[in-house]
Amino acid sequence: VGSRFTLAVPDDYLLRRDYCSYGYFLLEPNLWHIPSQTLRRVLDLDGGPARLTVAQPGGGSVSGRLAARGTPLRAVADRVLSRREVVQARLLLTRMLRLDEPAETIREFHRVDPRWKRSGRGRLMRSPTFFEDVIKTVTSCNVTWPSTVVMNRRLCGVVGRGGAFPTPHRLARARTATLRARCRVGYRDRRISDLARLFASGAVDPEWFEDPATPDEALWDALIALPGIGPYAAANIMQLLGRYHRLPLDSESIRHGKAILGMTGSDRQIMKRMHEHFAPFGRHAFRSYWFELWEFYESRKGPSWTWERETTGTSFTAAVLNTR
DNA sequence: GGTAGACCTGGACGC
DNA sequence: GCGTCCAGGTCTACC
């Protein structure tokens, strides 16, 4: 029997809705277990990898009830964790689930964009570490979703310890040829390797990037300077850091602008109009943009907490793209 | 300042 | 089956 611990959450927090809120929830080592409506994931802790299951009591129903909101989360590990490891696991889960984002911030978002007040959407999941967010973003650039799924599966299976996401040190030690041949990252091999070395050596200090006091512009410049990080990736990492002012616009945004918002013109013009369209939402712009996209996906695939990781990898983008 | 072409993988399509 | 084409951001070279 493994260790158990609880996690307090903000009063609006609903695990299935707030965890299944961004595509990374479908990427390994993350797994949303649909029958039990629980989050399962391996964390690489001080004493080695541990498989955690996180549930929200009362949140297991797939119906639309919001009764479980604010109920503390229960985490169970598959082995005994030291006190230090429990602290570590709490910090990682808190970052991933954004449990330290106050309910008041979400209420403010709903005042700015009332469309999401009813569902309560507003929180976005991310990775337990800044490093994983950066690498996952690189694996999502210039590929279709199924390739991103494969890259993350292989990185965890080939390089990560016990199926966990690789640490900077482990990834820095992996040969680029291994990343290319076995992890299927293609030409990203060198960039991923370089990023891992920057983190492992301390040249990139996650604390500086995570610090709310770091100015937006300085953050942007530092991100753009990283290998494999261009304007889209930098803007996406900014939102993962909780800075929602900038929109990471990609080919999906163009599709959305044309199909849903009825925009016309060249791709370049649509990009510009998208930025203008969401600018009034200010520091919540990305949330407004993202939940519009998410609502479109859910209109085709049902609620995100019913999406199968294994089939979504191949069918998801195809189904969405067929609407063009 | 902007932009053409290369980068790699996997899915779609035509034969 | 097998070959060809294409989607998808970043980077370099060049204007």
mmCIF file of C-alpha atoms (C1' of nucleotides) in Angstrom:
data_model
loop_
_atom_site.group_PDB
_atom_site.id
_atom_site.type_symbol
_atom_site.label_atom_id
_atom_site.label_comp_id
_atom_site.label_asym_id
_atom_site.label_seq_id
_atom_site.Cartn_x
_atom_site.Cartn_y
_atom_site.Cartn_z
ATOM 1 C CA VAL A 1 0.000 0.000 0.000
ATOM 2 C CA GLY A 2 1.358 3.397 -0.973
ATOM 3 C CA SER A 3 1.202 6.839 0.563
ATOM 4 C CA ARG A 4 -1.948 8.960 0.537
ATOM 5 C CA PHE A 5 -2.318 12.691 0.925
ATOM 6 C CA THR A 6 -4.857 15.399 0.184
ATOM 7 C CA LEU A 7 -4.594 18.690 -1.670
ATOM 8 C CA ALA A 8 -6.747 21.703 -0.849
ATOM 9 C CA VAL A 9 -8.198 23.483 -3.874
ATOM 10 C CA PRO A 10 -9.794 26.877 -4.617
ATOM 11 C CA ASP A 11 -13.585 26.951 -4.143
ATOM 12 C CA ASP A 12 -14.330 26.842 -7.871
ATOM 13 C CA TYR A 13 -11.960 23.968 -8.633
ATOM 14 C CA LEU A 14 -13.399 21.012 -10.562
ATOM 15 C CA LEU A 15 -10.789 18.400 -11.408
ATOM 16 C CA ARG A 16 -12.257 16.870 -14.544
ATOM 17 C CA ARG A 17 -13.046 20.256 -16.097
ATOM 18 C CA ASP A 18 -9.915 22.078 -15.014
ATOM 19 C CA TYR A 19 -7.462 19.273 -15.695
ATOM 20 C CA CYS A 20 -8.937 18.356 -19.103
ATOM 21 C CA SER A 21 -8.544 21.921 -20.335
ATOM 22 C CA TYR A 22 -5.461 21.886 -22.545
ATOM 23 C CA GLY A 23 -4.069 19.380 -25.061
ATOM 24 C CA TYR A 24 -1.126 18.398 -22.877
ATOM 25 C CA PHE A 25 -3.490 16.412 -20.654
ATOM 26 C CA LEU A 26 -3.520 13.852 -23.500
ATOM 27 C CA LEU A 27 0.277 13.612 -23.711
ATOM 28 C CA GLU A 28 2.338 11.083 -21.758
ATOM 29 C CA PRO A 29 3.110 10.645 -19.003
ATOM 30 C CA ASN A 30 -0.313 12.164 -18.318
ATOM 31 C CA LEU A 31 -3.387 9.972 -18.395
ATOM 32 C CA TRP A 32 -6.978 10.884 -17.657
ATOM 33 C CA HIS A 33 -8.612 7.596 -16.654
ATOM 34 C CA ILE A 34 -12.158 7.968 -17.929
ATOM 35 C CA PRO A 35 -14.007 5.207 -16.003
ATOM 36 C CA SER A 36 -12.787 6.493 -12.637
ATOM 37 C CA GLN A 37 -12.456 10.160 -13.693
ATOM 38 C CA THR A 38 -9.016 10.294 -12.140
ATOM 39 C CA LEU A 39 -5.681 11.734 -13.195
ATOM 40 C CA ARG A 40 -2.815 9.228 -13.340
ATOM 41 C CA ARG A 41 0.787 10.067 -13.889
ATOM 42 C CA VAL A 42 4.308 9.011 -12.990
ATOM 43 C CA LEU A 43 6.366 11.627 -11.164
ATOM 44 C CA ASP A 44 10.149 11.338 -10.971
ATOM 45 C CA LEU A 45 10.684 12.017 -7.243
ATOM 46 C CA ASP A 46 13.830 12.015 -5.094
ATOM 47 C CA GLY A 47 13.461 8.340 -4.253
ATOM 48 C CA GLY A 48 12.595 7.299 -7.804
ATOM 49 C CA PRO A 49 9.509 7.231 -9.967
ATOM 50 C CA ALA A 50 6.106 6.973 -8.313
ATOM 51 C CA ARG A 51 2.768 6.481 -10.021
ATOM 52 C CA LEU A 52 0.129 8.812 -8.622
ATOM 53 C CA THR A 53 -3.635 8.704 -8.928
ATOM 54 C CA VAL A 54 -5.505 11.909 -8.153
ATOM 55 C CA ALA A 55 -9.248 11.980 -7.568
ATOM 56 C CA GLN A 56 -11.819 14.533 -6.511
ATOM 57 C CA PRO A 57 -14.459 12.791 -4.363
ATOM 58 C CA GLY A 58 -17.897 13.371 -5.843
ATOM 59 C CA GLY A 59 -16.355 14.369 -9.152
ATOM 60 C CA GLY A 60 -16.579 10.898 -10.668
ATOM 61 C CA SER A 61 -19.894 11.388 -12.371
ATOM 62 C CA VAL A 62 -19.636 12.099 -16.075
ATOM 63 C CA SER A 63 -22.848 14.145 -15.875
ATOM 64 C CA GLY A 64 -22.795 17.910 -15.908
ATOM 65 C CA ARG A 65 -23.092 18.337 -12.152
ATOM 66 C CA LEU A 66 -20.748 20.810 -10.567
ATOM 67 C CA ALA A 67 -21.341 19.605 -7.012
ATOM 68 C CA ALA A 68 -17.749 18.501 -6.483
ATOM 69 C CA ARG A 69 -16.402 22.032 -6.938
ATOM 70 C CA GLY A 70 -13.935 22.952 -4.232
ATOM 71 C CA THR A 71 -13.743 19.434 -2.794
ATOM 72 C CA PRO A 72 -10.121 18.663 -1.802
ATOM 73 C CA LEU A 73 -8.221 16.252 -4.050
ATOM 74 C CA ARG A 74 -7.055 12.849 -2.841
ATOM 75 C CA ALA A 75 -3.752 11.538 -4.133
ATOM 76 C CA VAL A 76 -2.584 7.929 -3.841
ATOM 77 C CA ALA A 77 0.916 6.739 -4.740
ATOM 78 C CA ASP A 78 1.853 3.202 -5.752
ATOM 79 C CA ARG A 79 4.597 3.125 -3.114
ATOM 80 C CA VAL A 80 5.445 4.655 0.223
ATOM 81 C CA LEU A 81 6.743 8.205 -0.166
ATOM 82 C CA SER A 82 9.086 9.926 2.241
ATOM 83 C CA ARG A 83 7.860 13.134 3.872
ATOM 84 C CA ARG A 84 10.168 15.034 1.559
ATOM 85 C CA GLU A 85 8.729 13.273 -1.483
ATOM 86 C CA VAL A 86 5.188 14.148 -0.432
ATOM 87 C CA VAL A 87 6.221 17.808 -0.285
ATOM 88 C CA GLN A 88 7.792 17.428 -3.709
ATOM 89 C CA ALA A 89 4.718 15.722 -5.185
ATOM 90 C CA ARG A 90 2.448 18.429 -3.753
ATOM 91 C CA LEU A 91 4.509 21.164 -5.398
ATOM 92 C CA LEU A 92 4.490 19.389 -8.758
ATOM 93 C CA LEU A 93 0.737 18.723 -8.678
ATOM 94 C CA THR A 94 0.032 22.272 -7.529
ATOM 95 C CA ARG A 95 1.904 23.636 -10.526
ATOM 96 C CA MET A 96 0.311 21.225 -12.954
ATOM 97 C CA LEU A 97 -3.237 21.868 -11.771
ATOM 98 C CA ARG A 98 -2.641 25.564 -11.015
ATOM 99 C CA LEU A 99 -4.051 25.125 -7.537
ATOM 100 C CA ASP A 100 -2.342 28.330 -6.427
ATOM 101 C CA GLU A 101 -4.339 30.459 -8.865
ATOM 102 C CA PRO A 102 -6.997 32.187 -6.727
ATOM 103 C CA ALA A 103 -10.696 31.705 -7.498
ATOM 104 C CA GLU A 104 -10.932 35.496 -7.653
ATOM 105 C CA THR A 105 -8.758 35.522 -10.791
ATOM 106 C CA ILE A 106 -11.197 33.184 -12.508
ATOM 107 C CA ARG A 107 -14.137 35.325 -11.388
ATOM 108 C CA GLU A 108 -12.376 38.338 -12.856
ATOM 109 C CA PHE A 109 -12.013 36.470 -16.145
ATOM 110 C CA HIS A 110 -15.735 35.694 -16.108
ATOM 111 C CA ARG A 111 -16.507 39.365 -15.615
ATOM 112 C CA VAL A 112 -14.359 40.196 -18.649
ATOM 113 C CA ASP A 113 -15.784 37.330 -20.737
ATOM 114 C CA PRO A 114 -19.108 36.102 -19.265
ATOM 115 C CA ARG A 115 -19.480 33.360 -21.883
ATOM 116 C CA TRP A 116 -17.647 30.926 -19.620
ATOM 117 C CA LYS A 117 -19.304 31.757 -16.333
ATOM 118 C CA ARG A 118 -21.904 29.013 -16.620
ATOM 119 C CA SER A 119 -19.445 26.188 -17.316
ATOM 120 C CA GLY A 120 -16.866 27.725 -15.007
ATOM 121 C CA ARG A 121 -14.115 27.288 -17.571
ATOM 122 C CA GLY A 122 -11.097 29.488 -16.956
ATOM 123 C CA ARG A 123 -8.291 27.363 -15.573
ATOM 124 C CA LEU A 124 -5.719 25.786 -17.858
ATOM 125 C CA MET A 125 -3.659 22.740 -16.964
ATOM 126 C CA ARG A 126 0.063 22.605 -17.654
ATOM 127 C CA SER A 127 3.051 20.408 -16.812
ATOM 128 C CA PRO A 128 4.485 19.832 -13.336
ATOM 129 C CA THR A 129 7.688 21.610 -14.409
ATOM 130 C CA PHE A 130 8.650 24.531 -16.611
ATOM 131 C CA PHE A 131 11.127 22.250 -18.390
ATOM 132 C CA GLU A 132 8.432 19.790 -19.434
ATOM 133 C CA ASP A 133 6.260 22.658 -20.702
ATOM 134 C CA VAL A 134 9.143 23.921 -22.857
ATOM 135 C CA ILE A 135 9.928 20.500 -24.340
ATOM 136 C CA LYS A 136 6.263 19.637 -24.911
ATOM 137 C CA THR A 137 5.861 22.948 -26.740
ATOM 138 C CA VAL A 138 8.836 22.136 -28.982
ATOM 139 C CA THR A 139 7.312 18.723 -29.765
ATOM 140 C CA SER A 140 4.100 20.454 -30.806
ATOM 141 C CA CYS A 141 5.727 22.760 -33.354
ATOM 142 C CA ASN A 142 5.631 21.998 -37.066
ATOM 143 C CA VAL A 143 3.917 18.646 -36.663
ATOM 144 C CA THR A 144 0.429 17.261 -36.677
ATOM 145 C CA TRP A 145 -0.956 16.125 -33.334
ATOM 146 C CA PRO A 146 -0.319 12.365 -33.782
ATOM 147 C CA SER A 147 3.417 13.036 -34.093
ATOM 148 C CA THR A 148 3.385 15.102 -30.918
ATOM 149 C CA VAL A 149 1.687 12.185 -29.167
ATOM 150 C CA VAL A 150 4.363 9.763 -30.381
ATOM 151 C CA MET A 151 7.275 12.038 -29.457
ATOM 152 C CA ASN A 152 6.072 12.432 -25.874
ATOM 153 C CA ARG A 153 5.336 8.719 -25.508
ATOM 154 C CA ARG A 154 8.829 7.829 -26.719
ATOM 155 C CA LEU A 155 10.580 10.493 -24.658
ATOM 156 C CA CYS A 156 8.963 9.051 -21.526
ATOM 157 C CA GLY A 157 9.459 5.430 -22.525
ATOM 158 C CA VAL A 158 13.002 5.703 -23.881
ATOM 159 C CA VAL A 159 14.620 8.489 -21.833
ATOM 160 C CA GLY A 160 12.422 9.031 -18.778
ATOM 161 C CA ARG A 161 12.910 7.034 -15.601
ATOM 162 C CA GLY A 162 10.133 4.515 -14.999
ATOM 163 C CA GLY A 163 7.903 6.128 -17.599
ATOM 164 C CA ALA A 164 8.227 9.634 -16.128
ATOM 165 C CA PHE A 165 8.957 12.664 -18.279
ATOM 166 C CA PRO A 166 12.741 12.960 -18.687
ATOM 167 C CA THR A 167 14.578 15.326 -16.377
ATOM 168 C CA PRO A 168 16.925 17.883 -17.979
ATOM 169 C CA HIS A 169 19.932 15.808 -16.893
ATOM 170 C CA ARG A 170 18.644 12.577 -18.402
ATOM 171 C CA LEU A 171 17.642 14.290 -21.622
ATOM 172 C CA ALA A 172 20.981 16.116 -21.826
ATOM 173 C CA ARG A 173 22.788 12.771 -21.553
ATOM 174 C CA ALA A 174 20.737 11.099 -24.305
ATOM 175 C CA ARG A 175 22.388 10.934 -27.718
ATOM 176 C CA THR A 176 20.814 13.091 -30.408
ATOM 177 C CA ALA A 177 20.772 9.993 -32.645
ATOM 178 C CA THR A 178 18.629 8.243 -30.020
ATOM 179 C CA LEU A 179 16.240 11.182 -29.864
ATOM 180 C CA ARG A 180 15.881 11.110 -33.608
ATOM 181 C CA ALA A 181 15.712 7.371 -34.242
ATOM 182 C CA ARG A 182 13.875 6.105 -31.162
ATOM 183 C CA CYS A 183 11.930 9.139 -29.976
ATOM 184 C CA ARG A 184 10.985 10.249 -33.516
ATOM 185 C CA VAL A 185 11.695 13.906 -32.858
ATOM 186 C CA GLY A 186 13.274 14.405 -36.295
ATOM 187 C CA TYR A 187 15.316 17.564 -36.810
ATOM 188 C CA ARG A 188 14.298 18.727 -33.298
ATOM 189 C CA ASP A 189 16.932 16.374 -31.861
ATOM 190 C CA ARG A 190 19.682 19.014 -31.625
ATOM 191 C CA ARG A 191 17.326 21.702 -30.312
ATOM 192 C CA ILE A 192 15.877 19.451 -27.623
ATOM 193 C CA SER A 193 19.342 18.332 -26.618
ATOM 194 C CA ASP A 194 20.581 21.926 -26.431
ATOM 195 C CA LEU A 195 17.557 22.963 -24.359
ATOM 196 C CA ALA A 196 18.138 20.099 -21.939
ATOM 197 C CA ARG A 197 21.779 21.146 -21.506
ATOM 198 C CA LEU A 198 20.800 24.751 -20.846
ATOM 199 C CA PHE A 199 18.466 23.599 -18.068
ATOM 200 C CA ALA A 200 20.847 20.962 -16.696
ATOM 201 C CA SER A 201 23.779 23.383 -16.529
ATOM 202 C CA GLY A 202 21.757 26.093 -14.809
ATOM 203 C CA ALA A 203 22.151 28.500 -17.719
ATOM 204 C CA VAL A 204 18.356 28.567 -17.804
ATOM 205 C CA ASP A 205 16.988 29.287 -14.346
ATOM 206 C CA PRO A 206 13.330 28.202 -14.125
ATOM 207 C CA GLU A 207 12.786 30.386 -11.063
ATOM 208 C CA TRP A 208 13.480 33.524 -13.070
ATOM 209 C CA PHE A 209 11.021 32.457 -15.770
ATOM 210 C CA GLU A 210 8.364 31.544 -13.191
ATOM 211 C CA ASP A 211 8.806 34.743 -11.163
ATOM 212 C CA PRO A 212 5.755 37.028 -11.573
ATOM 213 C CA ALA A 213 8.112 39.986 -11.058
ATOM 214 C CA THR A 214 9.964 39.220 -14.290
ATOM 215 C CA PRO A 215 8.724 41.757 -16.868
ATOM 216 C CA ASP A 216 6.797 40.416 -19.879
ATOM 217 C CA GLU A 217 9.225 41.857 -22.395
ATOM 218 C CA ALA A 218 12.293 40.417 -20.695
ATOM 219 C CA LEU A 219 10.573 37.040 -20.530
ATOM 220 C CA TRP A 220 9.664 37.179 -24.198
ATOM 221 C CA ASP A 221 13.222 38.090 -25.226
ATOM 222 C CA ALA A 222 14.679 35.278 -23.137
ATOM 223 C CA LEU A 223 12.254 32.709 -24.562
ATOM 224 C CA ILE A 224 12.822 33.752 -28.177
ATOM 225 C CA ALA A 225 16.563 33.393 -27.608
ATOM 226 C CA LEU A 226 16.192 29.688 -26.700
ATOM 227 C CA PRO A 227 16.874 27.071 -29.387
ATOM 228 C CA GLY A 228 13.742 25.839 -31.142
ATOM 229 C CA ILE A 229 11.600 28.620 -29.670
ATOM 230 C CA GLY A 230 10.062 31.080 -32.141
ATOM 231 C CA PRO A 231 7.139 33.496 -31.828
ATOM 232 C CA TYR A 232 4.465 30.811 -31.565
ATOM 233 C CA ALA A 233 6.347 28.693 -29.017
ATOM 234 C CA ALA A 234 7.359 31.723 -26.943
ATOM 235 C CA ALA A 235 3.768 32.977 -26.763
ATOM 236 C CA ASN A 236 2.586 29.495 -25.830
ATOM 237 C CA ILE A 237 5.154 29.183 -23.063
ATOM 238 C CA MET A 238 4.074 32.615 -21.820
ATOM 239 C CA GLN A 239 0.513 31.338 -21.388
ATOM 240 C CA LEU A 240 1.848 28.229 -19.665
ATOM 241 C CA LEU A 241 3.587 30.632 -17.279
ATOM 242 C CA GLY A 242 0.239 32.285 -16.587
ATOM 243 C CA ARG A 243 0.708 35.306 -18.837
ATOM 244 C CA TYR A 244 -2.365 35.317 -21.011
ATOM 245 C CA HIS A 245 -1.988 38.656 -22.759
ATOM 246 C CA ARG A 246 -0.266 37.329 -25.903
ATOM 247 C CA LEU A 247 -1.858 34.801 -28.247
ATOM 248 C CA PRO A 248 0.167 31.869 -29.600
ATOM 249 C CA LEU A 249 -1.352 31.857 -33.072
ATOM 250 C CA ASP A 250 -0.753 28.925 -35.421
ATOM 251 C CA SER A 251 -2.459 27.270 -38.368
ATOM 252 C CA GLU A 252 -5.312 26.205 -36.095
ATOM 253 C CA SER A 253 -5.942 29.875 -35.312
ATOM 254 C CA ILE A 254 -6.263 30.645 -39.013
ATOM 255 C CA ARG A 255 -8.805 27.855 -39.376
ATOM 256 C CA HIS A 256 -10.707 29.160 -36.355
ATOM 257 C CA GLY A 257 -10.645 32.744 -37.621
ATOM 258 C CA LYS A 258 -12.066 31.704 -40.979
ATOM 259 C CA ALA A 259 -14.518 28.972 -39.973
ATOM 260 C CA ILE A 260 -15.884 30.279 -36.686
ATOM 261 C CA LEU A 261 -15.267 34.012 -36.688
ATOM 262 C CA GLY A 262 -15.940 34.457 -40.414
ATOM 263 C CA MET A 263 -12.687 36.274 -41.113
ATOM 264 C CA THR A 264 -11.439 36.652 -44.665
ATOM 265 C CA GLY A 265 -8.179 37.660 -46.286
ATOM 266 C CA SER A 266 -4.658 36.280 -46.393
ATOM 267 C CA ASP A 267 -3.320 34.169 -43.519
ATOM 268 C CA ARG A 268 -1.223 37.119 -42.503
ATOM 269 C CA GLN A 269 -4.231 39.432 -42.358
ATOM 270 C CA ILE A 270 -6.220 36.873 -40.374
ATOM 271 C CA MET A 271 -3.412 36.564 -37.839
ATOM 272 C CA LYS A 272 -3.514 40.330 -37.387
ATOM 273 C CA ARG A 273 -7.310 40.339 -37.033
ATOM 274 C CA MET A 274 -7.195 37.532 -34.500
ATOM 275 C CA HIS A 275 -4.831 39.552 -32.317
ATOM 276 C CA GLU A 276 -7.132 42.568 -32.623
ATOM 277 C CA HIS A 277 -10.245 40.495 -31.987
ATOM 278 C CA PHE A 278 -9.003 39.164 -28.650
ATOM 279 C CA ALA A 279 -7.089 42.249 -27.507
ATOM 280 C CA PRO A 280 -10.130 43.653 -25.596
ATOM 281 C CA PHE A 281 -9.912 40.679 -23.209
ATOM 282 C CA GLY A 282 -6.625 42.141 -22.004
ATOM 283 C CA ARG A 283 -4.710 39.993 -19.562
ATOM 284 C CA HIS A 284 -7.228 37.181 -20.107
ATOM 285 C CA ALA A 285 -7.030 37.212 -23.928
ATOM 286 C CA PHE A 286 -5.630 33.715 -24.266
ATOM 287 C CA ARG A 287 -8.308 32.202 -22.041
ATOM 288 C CA SER A 288 -11.047 33.720 -24.227
ATOM 289 C CA TYR A 289 -9.354 32.510 -27.386
ATOM 290 C CA TRP A 290 -8.549 29.085 -26.032
ATOM 291 C CA PHE A 291 -11.979 28.245 -24.657
ATOM 292 C CA GLU A 292 -13.521 29.249 -27.974
ATOM 293 C CA LEU A 293 -11.285 26.685 -29.653
ATOM 294 C CA TRP A 294 -11.939 24.147 -26.899
ATOM 295 C CA GLU A 295 -15.700 24.596 -27.199
ATOM 296 C CA PHE A 296 -15.414 23.855 -30.896
ATOM 297 C CA TYR A 297 -13.486 20.628 -30.200
ATOM 298 C CA GLU A 298 -16.006 19.614 -27.548
ATOM 299 C CA SER A 299 -18.889 20.274 -29.937
ATOM 300 C CA ARG A 300 -17.420 17.551 -32.131
ATOM 301 C CA LYS A 301 -15.941 15.147 -29.587
ATOM 302 C CA GLY A 302 -18.046 15.606 -26.479
ATOM 303 C CA PRO A 303 -16.774 16.856 -23.088
ATOM 304 C CA SER A 304 -12.988 16.748 -22.857
ATOM 305 C CA TRP A 305 -13.088 14.447 -19.798
ATOM 306 C CA THR A 306 -14.529 11.731 -22.056
ATOM 307 C CA TRP A 307 -11.721 11.899 -24.642
ATOM 308 C CA GLU A 308 -9.693 8.711 -24.936
ATOM 309 C CA ARG A 309 -5.972 9.356 -24.994
ATOM 310 C CA GLU A 310 -5.234 6.441 -27.290
ATOM 311 C CA THR A 311 -7.783 7.195 -29.993
ATOM 312 C CA THR A 312 -7.677 10.957 -29.708
ATOM 313 C CA GLY A 313 -4.076 10.817 -30.843
ATOM 314 C CA THR A 314 -4.992 9.719 -34.336
ATOM 315 C CA SER A 315 -8.630 10.618 -34.821
ATOM 316 C CA PHE A 316 -8.798 13.997 -33.136
ATOM 317 C CA THR A 317 -7.074 16.247 -35.642
ATOM 318 C CA ALA A 318 -8.482 14.333 -38.595
ATOM 319 C CA ALA A 319 -12.026 14.834 -37.304
ATOM 320 C CA VAL A 320 -11.406 18.507 -36.663
ATOM 321 C CA LEU A 321 -9.662 19.166 -39.941
ATOM 322 C CA ASN A 322 -12.476 17.517 -41.897
ATOM 323 C CA THR A 323 -14.655 20.491 -41.094
ATOM 324 C CA ARG A 324 -12.693 22.741 -43.394
ATOM 325 C "C1'" DG B 1 12.585 45.436 -42.343
ATOM 326 C "C1'" DG B 2 10.609 40.962 -44.792
ATOM 327 C "C1'" DT B 3 10.859 36.166 -46.933
ATOM 328 C "C1'" DA B 4 12.251 31.645 -49.676
ATOM 329 C "C1'" DG B 5 13.643 27.273 -48.743
ATOM 330 C "C1'" DA B 6 15.268 23.500 -45.786
ATOM 331 C "C1'" DC B 7 14.341 20.753 -41.871
ATOM 332 C "C1'" DC B 8 11.569 15.524 -40.427
ATOM 333 C "C1'" DT B 9 7.641 12.640 -39.741
ATOM 334 C "C1'" DG B 10 3.421 10.540 -40.709
ATOM 335 C "C1'" DG B 11 -1.017 10.725 -42.946
ATOM 336 C "C1'" DA B 12 -3.528 11.127 -47.374
ATOM 337 C "C1'" DC B 13 -3.804 10.141 -51.946
ATOM 338 C "C1'" DG B 14 -3.014 8.104 -56.570
ATOM 339 C "C1'" DC B 15 -1.358 4.352 -58.957
ATOM 340 C "C1'" DG C 1 2.051 -2.024 -51.333
ATOM 341 C "C1'" DC C 2 4.706 1.771 -53.010
ATOM 342 C "C1'" DG C 3 5.800 6.404 -54.271
ATOM 343 C "C1'" DT C 4 4.603 11.247 -54.062
ATOM 344 C "C1'" DC C 5 2.707 15.142 -51.918
ATOM 345 C "C1'" DC C 6 1.589 17.937 -48.085
ATOM 346 C "C1'" DA C 7 1.015 20.020 -43.251
ATOM 347 C "C1'" DG C 8 3.225 21.938 -39.509
ATOM 348 C "C1'" DG C 9 6.898 26.460 -36.843
ATOM 349 C "C1'" DT C 10 11.757 27.659 -36.671
ATOM 350 C "C1'" DC C 11 16.046 28.917 -38.542
ATOM 351 C "C1'" DT C 12 19.378 30.542 -41.909
ATOM 352 C "C1'" DA C 13 20.606 33.093 -45.740
ATOM 353 C "C1'" DC C 14 19.661 36.681 -48.442
ATOM 354 C "C1'" DC C 15 17.408 40.836 -50.217
#
